[in-house]
PDB file of C-alpha atoms in Angstrom:
ATOM      1  CA  MET A   1      -0.004   0.002  -0.007  1.00 98.00           C
ATOM      2  CA  ARG A   2       1.302   3.482  -0.975  1.00 99.00           C
ATOM      3  CA  VAL A   3       0.363   6.157   1.616  1.00 99.00           C
ATOM      4  CA  LEU A   4       0.852   9.865   1.870  1.00 99.00           C
ATOM      5  CA  ILE A   5       0.539  11.379   5.378  1.00 99.00           C
ATOM      6  CA  THR A   6       0.551  15.106   6.195  1.00 99.00           C
ATOM      7  CA  GLY A   7       1.825  16.366   9.511  1.00 97.00           C
ATOM      8  CA  ALA A   8       3.857  13.292  10.042  1.00 98.00           C
ATOM      9  CA  ASN A   9       6.588  14.742  12.282  1.00 96.00           C
ATOM     10  CA  ARG A  10       4.891  14.149  15.590  1.00 94.00           C
ATOM     11  CA  GLY A  11       1.803  12.938  17.477  1.00 93.00           C
ATOM     12  CA  ILE A  12      -0.877  11.158  15.464  1.00 94.00           C
ATOM     13  CA  GLY A  13       0.856  11.640  12.155  1.00 97.00           C
ATOM     14  CA  LEU A  14       4.096  10.155  13.398  1.00 97.00           C
ATOM     15  CA  GLU A  15       2.314   7.172  14.933  1.00 97.00           C
ATOM     16  CA  LEU A  16       0.330   6.609  11.750  1.00 98.00           C
ATOM     17  CA  THR A  17       3.641   6.568   9.891  1.00 98.00           C
ATOM     18  CA  ARG A  18       5.117   4.083  12.371  1.00 98.00           C
ATOM     19  CA  GLN A  19       2.170   1.720  12.436  1.00 98.00           C
ATOM     20  CA  LEU A  20       1.675   1.738   8.707  1.00 99.00           C
ATOM     21  CA  LEU A  21       5.361   1.063   8.035  1.00 99.00           C
ATOM     22  CA  SER A  22       5.179  -1.869  10.471  1.00 98.00           C
ATOM     23  CA  ARG A  23       2.352  -3.276   8.344  1.00 98.00           C
ATOM     24  CA  GLY A  24       4.557  -3.102   5.204  1.00 98.00           C
ATOM     25  CA  ALA A  25       3.263   0.088   3.686  1.00 99.00           C
ATOM     26  CA  ARG A  26       5.284   2.419   1.452  1.00 99.00           C
ATOM     27  CA  VAL A  27       4.909   5.730   3.226  1.00 99.00           C
ATOM     28  CA  PHE A  28       5.433   9.259   1.983  1.00 99.00           C
ATOM     29  CA  ALA A  29       5.634  11.185   5.245  1.00 99.00           C
ATOM     30  CA  THR A  30       5.299  14.970   4.932  1.00 99.00           C
ATOM     31  CA  CYS A  31       5.769  17.832   7.336  1.00 98.00           C
ATOM     32  CA  HIS A  32       6.657  21.510   7.384  1.00 94.00           C
ATOM     33  CA  GLN A  33      10.261  21.132   8.441  1.00 94.00           C
ATOM     34  CA  PRO A  34      11.593  17.603   7.927  1.00 94.00           C
ATOM     35  CA  LEU A  35      15.157  18.497   9.072  1.00 91.00           C
ATOM     36  CA  TYR A  36      13.813  19.113  12.578  1.00 93.00           C
ATOM     37  CA  ALA A  37      11.643  16.024  12.682  1.00 94.00           C
ATOM     38  CA  ALA A  38      14.044  13.874  14.771  1.00 94.00           C
ATOM     39  CA  TYR A  39      11.657  10.920  15.442  1.00 95.00           C
ATOM     40  CA  LEU A  40      10.692  10.808  11.759  1.00 97.00           C
ATOM     41  CA  GLN A  41      14.317  10.793  10.735  1.00 96.00           C
ATOM     42  CA  ASN A  42      14.930   7.875  13.171  1.00 96.00           C
ATOM     43  CA  LEU A  43      12.167   5.922  11.390  1.00 97.00           C
ATOM     44  CA  LYS A  44      13.955   6.593   8.101  1.00 96.00           C
ATOM     45  CA  VAL A  45      16.986   4.732   9.459  1.00 96.00           C
ATOM     46  CA  GLN A  46      14.853   1.756  10.279  1.00 96.00           C
ATOM     47  CA  TYR A  47      12.722   1.808   7.101  1.00 98.00           C
ATOM     48  CA  ALA A  48      15.142   3.218   4.602  1.00 95.00           C
ATOM     49  CA  ASN A  49      13.492   1.608   1.540  1.00 96.00           C
ATOM     50  CA  ASP A  50       9.839   2.212   2.552  1.00 98.00           C
ATOM     51  CA  LEU A  51       9.847   5.714   4.013  1.00 99.00           C
ATOM     52  CA  THR A  52      10.282   8.946   2.014  1.00 98.00           C
ATOM     53  CA  ILE A  53      10.220  12.222   3.901  1.00 98.00           C
ATOM     54  CA  THR A  54       9.031  15.250   1.969  1.00 98.00           C
ATOM     55  CA  PRO A  55       8.526  18.924   2.962  1.00 98.00           C
ATOM     56  CA  LEU A  56       4.907  20.061   2.842  1.00 99.00           C
ATOM     57  CA  ASP A  57       3.156  23.113   4.346  1.00 98.00           C
ATOM     58  CA  VAL A  58      -0.524  22.580   3.700  1.00 98.00           C
ATOM     59  CA  ALA A  59      -1.178  26.288   4.041  1.00 98.00           C
ATOM     60  CA  ASP A  60       1.051  27.069   1.092  1.00 98.00           C
ATOM     61  CA  PRO A  61      -0.191  26.082  -2.368  1.00 98.00           C
ATOM     62  CA  GLY A  62       3.330  26.318  -3.754  1.00 99.00           C
ATOM     63  CA  SER A  63       4.515  23.845  -1.135  1.00 99.00           C
ATOM     64  CA  ILE A  64       1.673  21.484  -2.030  1.00 99.00           C
ATOM     65  CA  GLU A  65       2.703  21.636  -5.689  1.00 99.00           C
ATOM     66  CA  ALA A  66       6.411  21.002  -4.815  1.00 99.00           C
ATOM     67  CA  ALA A  67       5.392  17.985  -2.647  1.00 99.00           C
ATOM     68  CA  PHE A  68       3.284  16.570  -5.496  1.00 99.00           C
ATOM     69  CA  GLN A  69       6.184  16.862  -7.946  1.00 99.00           C
ATOM     70  CA  ALA A  70       8.505  15.209  -5.456  1.00 98.00           C
ATOM     71  CA  VAL A  71       6.177  12.285  -4.761  1.00 99.00           C
ATOM     72  CA  ARG A  72       5.317  11.648  -8.390  1.00 98.00           C
ATOM     73  CA  LYS A  73       9.033  11.044  -9.071  1.00 98.00           C
ATOM     74  CA  SER A  74       8.918   8.036  -6.710  1.00 98.00           C
ATOM     75  CA  THR A  75       5.449   6.634  -7.454  1.00 98.00           C
ATOM     76  CA  ASN A  76       2.770   6.717 -10.131  1.00 98.00           C
ATOM     77  CA  ALA A  77      -0.045   5.966  -7.681  1.00 99.00           C
ATOM     78  CA  LEU A  78      -1.289   6.412  -4.137  1.00 99.00           C
ATOM     79  CA  ASP A  79      -3.684   4.088  -2.405  1.00 99.00           C
ATOM     80  CA  LEU A  80      -4.257   6.169   0.765  1.00 99.00           C
ATOM     81  CA  LEU A  81      -4.063   9.864   1.530  1.00 99.00           C
ATOM     82  CA  ILE A  82      -4.244  10.798   5.254  1.00 99.00           C
ATOM     83  CA  ASN A  83      -4.784  14.502   5.847  1.00 99.00           C
ATOM     84  CA  ASN A  84      -3.566  14.748   9.429  1.00 98.00           C
ATOM     85  CA  ALA A  85      -1.830  18.127   9.585  1.00 97.00           C
ATOM     86  CA  GLY A  86      -3.668  20.552  11.816  1.00 96.00           C
ATOM     87  CA  VAL A  87      -3.399  23.326  14.371  1.00 96.00           C
ATOM     88  CA  GLY A  88      -5.249  24.128  17.579  1.00 93.00           C
ATOM     89  CA  ALA A  89      -6.124  27.567  18.931  1.00 92.00           C
ATOM     90  CA  GLY A  90      -6.635  26.885  22.652  1.00 90.00           C
ATOM     91  CA  ASP A  91      -9.769  27.486  24.618  1.00 92.00           C
ATOM     92  CA  GLU A  92     -10.332  30.818  22.825  1.00 96.00           C
ATOM     93  CA  PRO A  93     -13.130  32.458  24.785  1.00 96.00           C
ATOM     94  CA  LEU A  94     -15.359  34.926  22.880  1.00 98.00           C
ATOM     95  CA  GLY A  95     -13.322  37.948  23.939  1.00 97.00           C
ATOM     96  CA  GLU A  96     -10.130  36.524  22.483  1.00 97.00           C
ATOM     97  CA  VAL A  97     -11.451  35.643  19.016  1.00 98.00           C
ATOM     98  CA  THR A  98      -9.526  37.351  16.201  1.00 98.00           C
ATOM     99  CA  GLN A  99      -9.848  37.373  12.457  1.00 98.00           C
ATOM    100  CA  GLU A 100      -6.203  36.278  12.152  1.00 98.00           C
ATOM    101  CA  THR A 101      -6.705  33.135  14.228  1.00 98.00           C
ATOM    102  CA  LEU A 102     -10.031  32.250  12.590  1.00 98.00           C
ATOM    103  CA  LEU A 103      -8.523  32.476   9.101  1.00 98.00           C
ATOM    104  CA  ARG A 104      -5.214  30.748  10.003  1.00 98.00           C
ATOM    105  CA  THR A 105      -6.990  27.862  11.598  1.00 98.00           C
ATOM    106  CA  TYR A 106      -9.398  27.470   8.723  1.00 98.00           C
ATOM    107  CA  THR A 107      -6.555  27.642   6.206  1.00 99.00           C
ATOM    108  CA  ILE A 108      -4.620  24.801   7.849  1.00 98.00           C
ATOM    109  CA  ASN A 109      -7.450  22.604   9.159  1.00 98.00           C
ATOM    110  CA  ALA A 110     -10.055  22.880   6.382  1.00 99.00           C
ATOM    111  CA  ALA A 111      -8.602  24.392   3.193  1.00 99.00           C
ATOM    112  CA  GLY A 112      -5.347  22.512   3.470  1.00 99.00           C
ATOM    113  CA  PRO A 113      -6.745  18.990   3.288  1.00 99.00           C
ATOM    114  CA  ILE A 114      -8.988  19.780   0.342  1.00 99.00           C
ATOM    115  CA  LEU A 115      -6.200  21.470  -1.629  1.00 99.00           C
ATOM    116  CA  VAL A 116      -3.860  18.488  -0.913  1.00 99.00           C
ATOM    117  CA  ALA A 117      -6.583  16.046  -2.034  1.00 99.00           C
ATOM    118  CA  GLN A 118      -7.212  18.113  -5.163  1.00 99.00           C
ATOM    119  CA  ARG A 119      -3.529  18.114  -6.171  1.00 99.00           C
ATOM    120  CA  PHE A 120      -2.855  14.460  -5.497  1.00 99.00           C
ATOM    121  CA  LEU A 121      -6.074  13.271  -7.095  1.00 99.00           C
ATOM    122  CA  LYS A 122      -4.346  11.898 -10.218  1.00 98.00           C
ATOM    123  CA  LEU A 123      -2.108   9.691  -8.171  1.00 99.00           C
ATOM    124  CA  LEU A 124      -5.111   8.490  -6.130  1.00 99.00           C
ATOM    125  CA  GLN A 125      -7.072   7.702  -9.320  1.00 99.00           C
ATOM    126  CA  ALA A 126      -4.229   5.334 -10.278  1.00 99.00           C
ATOM    127  CA  GLY A 127      -4.284   3.621  -6.873  1.00 99.00           C
ATOM    128  CA  ASP A 128      -5.792   0.325  -5.685  1.00 98.00           C
ATOM    129  CA  GLN A 129      -9.143   1.009  -3.937  1.00 98.00           C
ATOM    130  CA  PRO A 130      -8.038   4.594  -3.249  1.00 99.00           C
ATOM    131  CA  ARG A 131      -9.074   6.304  -0.039  1.00 99.00           C
ATOM    132  CA  ILE A 132      -8.851   9.745   1.431  1.00 99.00           C
ATOM    133  CA  VAL A 133      -9.001  10.024   5.207  1.00 99.00           C
ATOM    134  CA  ASN A 134      -9.304  13.490   6.803  1.00 99.00           C
ATOM    135  CA  LEU A 135      -8.687  13.727  10.525  1.00 98.00           C
ATOM    136  CA  THR A 136     -11.356  15.843  12.078  1.00 98.00           C
ATOM    137  CA  SER A 137     -12.589  16.152  15.681  1.00 95.00           C
ATOM    138  CA  GLY A 138     -15.676  15.122  17.599  1.00 94.00           C
ATOM    139  CA  ILE A 139     -16.031  18.771  18.683  1.00 92.00           C
ATOM    140  CA  GLY A 140     -16.487  19.661  15.067  1.00 95.00           C
ATOM    141  CA  SER A 141     -19.866  17.932  15.279  1.00 95.00           C
ATOM    142  CA  ILE A 142     -22.572  20.617  15.366  1.00 95.00           C
ATOM    143  CA  GLY A 143     -25.190  18.284  16.695  1.00 91.00           C
ATOM    144  CA  ASN A 144     -23.017  17.236  19.669  1.00 88.00           C
ATOM    145  CA  ARG A 145     -21.645  20.696  20.584  1.00 92.00           C
ATOM    146  CA  ASP A 146     -22.866  21.632  24.065  1.00 90.00           C
ATOM    147  CA  ARG A 147     -20.515  24.445  25.106  1.00 92.00           C
ATOM    148  CA  GLY A 148     -18.993  27.692  23.824  1.00 96.00           C
ATOM    149  CA  GLY A 149     -15.395  28.704  23.190  1.00 96.00           C
ATOM    150  CA  MET A 150     -12.842  27.195  20.907  1.00 96.00           C
ATOM    151  CA  TYR A 151     -14.400  29.130  18.061  1.00 97.00           C
ATOM    152  CA  SER A 152     -11.618  28.803  15.462  1.00 98.00           C
ATOM    153  CA  TYR A 153     -10.796  25.082  16.015  1.00 97.00           C
ATOM    154  CA  THR A 154     -14.388  23.818  16.213  1.00 97.00           C
ATOM    155  CA  ALA A 155     -15.498  25.855  13.198  1.00 98.00           C
ATOM    156  CA  SER A 156     -12.496  24.717  11.126  1.00 98.00           C
ATOM    157  CA  LYS A 157     -13.299  21.054  11.855  1.00 98.00           C
ATOM    158  CA  ALA A 158     -17.032  21.562  11.086  1.00 98.00           C
ATOM    159  CA  ALA A 159     -15.972  23.161   7.787  1.00 98.00           C
ATOM    160  CA  LEU A 160     -13.719  20.193   7.050  1.00 99.00           C
ATOM    161  CA  ASN A 161     -16.623  17.826   7.574  1.00 98.00           C
ATOM    162  CA  MET A 162     -18.711  19.730   5.087  1.00 98.00           C
ATOM    163  CA  LEU A 163     -15.831  19.968   2.568  1.00 99.00           C
ATOM    164  CA  ASN A 164     -15.368  16.203   2.911  1.00 98.00           C
ATOM    165  CA  ARG A 165     -19.038  15.578   2.140  1.00 98.00           C
ATOM    166  CA  ASN A 166     -18.654  17.590  -1.104  1.00 99.00           C
ATOM    167  CA  LEU A 167     -15.371  15.825  -1.902  1.00 99.00           C
ATOM    168  CA  ALA A 168     -16.909  12.417  -1.303  1.00 99.00           C
ATOM    169  CA  HIS A 169     -19.622  13.097  -3.861  1.00 98.00           C
ATOM    170  CA  ASP A 170     -17.177  14.478  -6.421  1.00 99.00           C
ATOM    171  CA  VAL A 171     -14.754  11.561  -6.282  1.00 99.00           C
ATOM    172  CA  TYR A 172     -17.250   8.718  -5.865  1.00 98.00           C
ATOM    173  CA  ASP A 173     -17.533   7.983  -9.596  1.00 98.00           C
ATOM    174  CA  LEU A 174     -13.717   7.894  -9.688  1.00 98.00           C
ATOM    175  CA  GLY A 175     -13.849   4.994  -7.253  1.00 98.00           C
ATOM    176  CA  ILE A 176     -12.267   7.011  -4.429  1.00 99.00           C
ATOM    177  CA  THR A 177     -13.599   6.795  -0.878  1.00 99.00           C
ATOM    178  CA  SER A 178     -13.325   9.859   1.276  1.00 99.00           C
ATOM    179  CA  ILE A 179     -14.188  10.100   4.968  1.00 99.00           C
ATOM    180  CA  VAL A 180     -13.547  12.053   8.118  1.00 99.00           C
ATOM    181  CA  ILE A 181     -12.329  10.397  11.382  1.00 98.00           C
ATOM    182  CA  ASP A 182     -12.405  11.703  14.912  1.00 96.00           C
ATOM    183  CA  PRO A 183      -9.160  10.258  16.522  1.00 94.00           C
ATOM    184  CA  GLY A 184     -10.529  10.932  19.988  1.00 88.00           C
ATOM    185  CA  TRP A 185      -8.962  13.092  22.717  1.00 82.00           C
ATOM    186  CA  VAL A 186      -5.411  11.947  22.379  1.00 81.00           C
ATOM    187  CA  GLN A 187      -2.287  12.478  24.548  1.00 82.00           C
ATOM    188  CA  THR A 188      -0.310  14.657  22.074  1.00 73.00           C
ATOM    189  CA  ASP A 189       1.195  18.102  22.231  1.00 70.00           C
ATOM    190  CA  MET A 190      -2.210  19.442  21.157  1.00 69.00           C
ATOM    191  CA  GLY A 191      -4.356  17.143  23.242  1.00 67.00           C
ATOM    192  CA  GLY A 192      -2.219  17.479  26.406  1.00 70.00           C
ATOM    193  CA  PRO A 193      -1.209  14.905  29.032  1.00 75.00           C
ATOM    194  CA  ASN A 194      -4.742  14.700  30.551  1.00 75.00           C
ATOM    195  CA  ALA A 195      -6.328  13.411  27.339  1.00 69.00           C
ATOM    196  CA  TRP A 196      -8.195  10.118  27.532  1.00 72.00           C
ATOM    197  CA  ILE A 197      -6.193   7.888  25.202  1.00 86.00           C
ATOM    198  CA  THR A 198      -2.606   7.338  24.044  1.00 92.00           C
ATOM    199  CA  VAL A 199      -1.610   8.017  20.484  1.00 92.00           C
ATOM    200  CA  GLU A 200      -0.921   4.254  20.062  1.00 95.00           C
ATOM    201  CA  GLU A 201      -4.547   3.477  21.028  1.00 94.00           C
ATOM    202  CA  SER A 202      -5.972   6.131  18.751  1.00 94.00           C
ATOM    203  CA  VAL A 203      -4.036   5.119  15.686  1.00 97.00           C
ATOM    204  CA  GLY A 204      -4.503   1.440  16.363  1.00 97.00           C
ATOM    205  CA  GLY A 205      -8.207   2.024  16.619  1.00 96.00           C
ATOM    206  CA  MET A 206      -8.440   4.111  13.417  1.00 97.00           C
ATOM    207  CA  LEU A 207      -6.503   1.425  11.394  1.00 98.00           C
ATOM    208  CA  ASN A 208      -8.199  -1.641  12.861  1.00 98.00           C
ATOM    209  CA  ASN A 209     -11.741  -0.310  13.355  1.00 97.00           C
ATOM    210  CA  VAL A 210     -12.127   1.994  10.355  1.00 98.00           C
ATOM    211  CA  LEU A 211      -9.440   1.833   7.656  1.00 98.00           C
ATOM    212  CA  ASP A 212      -9.162  -1.969   7.436  1.00 97.00           C
ATOM    213  CA  GLY A 213     -12.775  -2.403   6.427  1.00 97.00           C
ATOM    214  CA  LEU A 214     -13.224   0.904   4.588  1.00 98.00           C
ATOM    215  CA  ALA A 215     -14.995   0.615   1.198  1.00 97.00           C
ATOM    216  CA  LEU A 216     -16.542   2.945  -1.355  1.00 98.00           C
ATOM    217  CA  GLU A 217     -19.966   2.390   0.186  1.00 98.00           C
ATOM    218  CA  HIS A 218     -18.732   4.105   3.365  1.00 98.00           C
ATOM    219  CA  SER A 219     -17.629   7.286   1.602  1.00 98.00           C
ATOM    220  CA  GLY A 220     -18.815  10.575   3.022  1.00 98.00           C
ATOM    221  CA  ARG A 221     -19.220   9.312   6.593  1.00 98.00           C
ATOM    222  CA  PHE A 222     -18.001  10.700   9.871  1.00 98.00           C
ATOM    223  CA  TYR A 223     -16.329   8.020  12.034  1.00 98.00           C
ATOM    224  CA  HIS A 224     -14.973   7.787  15.569  1.00 97.00           C
ATOM    225  CA  TYR A 225     -11.713   5.921  15.954  1.00 96.00           C
ATOM    226  CA  SER A 226     -13.727   3.125  17.583  1.00 96.00           C
ATOM    227  CA  GLY A 227     -15.558   2.517  14.321  1.00 97.00           C
ATOM    228  CA  ASP A 228     -18.858   4.151  15.470  1.00 96.00           C
ATOM    229  CA  GLU A 229     -20.456   6.823  13.318  1.00 97.00           C
ATOM    230  CA  ILE A 230     -20.801  10.327  14.731  1.00 95.00           C
ATOM    231  CA  ASP A 231     -23.646  12.787  14.362  1.00 90.00           C
ATOM    232  CA  TRP A 232     -22.905  15.763  12.065  1.00 91.00           C
TER     233      TRP A 232
END
């Protein structure tokens, strides 16, 4: 399986890279500054033939184009695109909301995944049962939202959910499955040490409970890492 992962330098992206490599996948791991991604570089030593590390800033269309050109030199197809790169904005009470934070968070968390999917579509079309997986958040569910605050982050994830619904319709006839997954509240730099689950549990759940059985008929859905569907 040929996989492209964004935001692969730490947290969920790094663990996705590690677990997929351990399953025998050929992984193109991307991040903003690969030279400073020490853990990712360590994986490269262990999986020299199966791991390619490529610079990619999902907020920069020029960087997306450069990453596409780099990846296409190594493969003519992708079977799985995992849009994991994202940014938080803290608790962000109403009095602290700014246009700058709203737009930056949307650009990275919502626009970025769609622009990456758009550019890599040709490689996915050539893949085997190609799938696009966009990492969202349960607090991006409008139906389940029961508190205020976190304006930029929650809105960006709700936007990503809608963008994925559109994307799923547009790529369905191409045979490409596209979904969003909530990885849970995970013990990462963003989630913090008090989060409910480890990164190993989250990634293992996403792979075993969702990705392993994912088919075209599931396209457009919103999944929890446990395999359960989530209310929009």
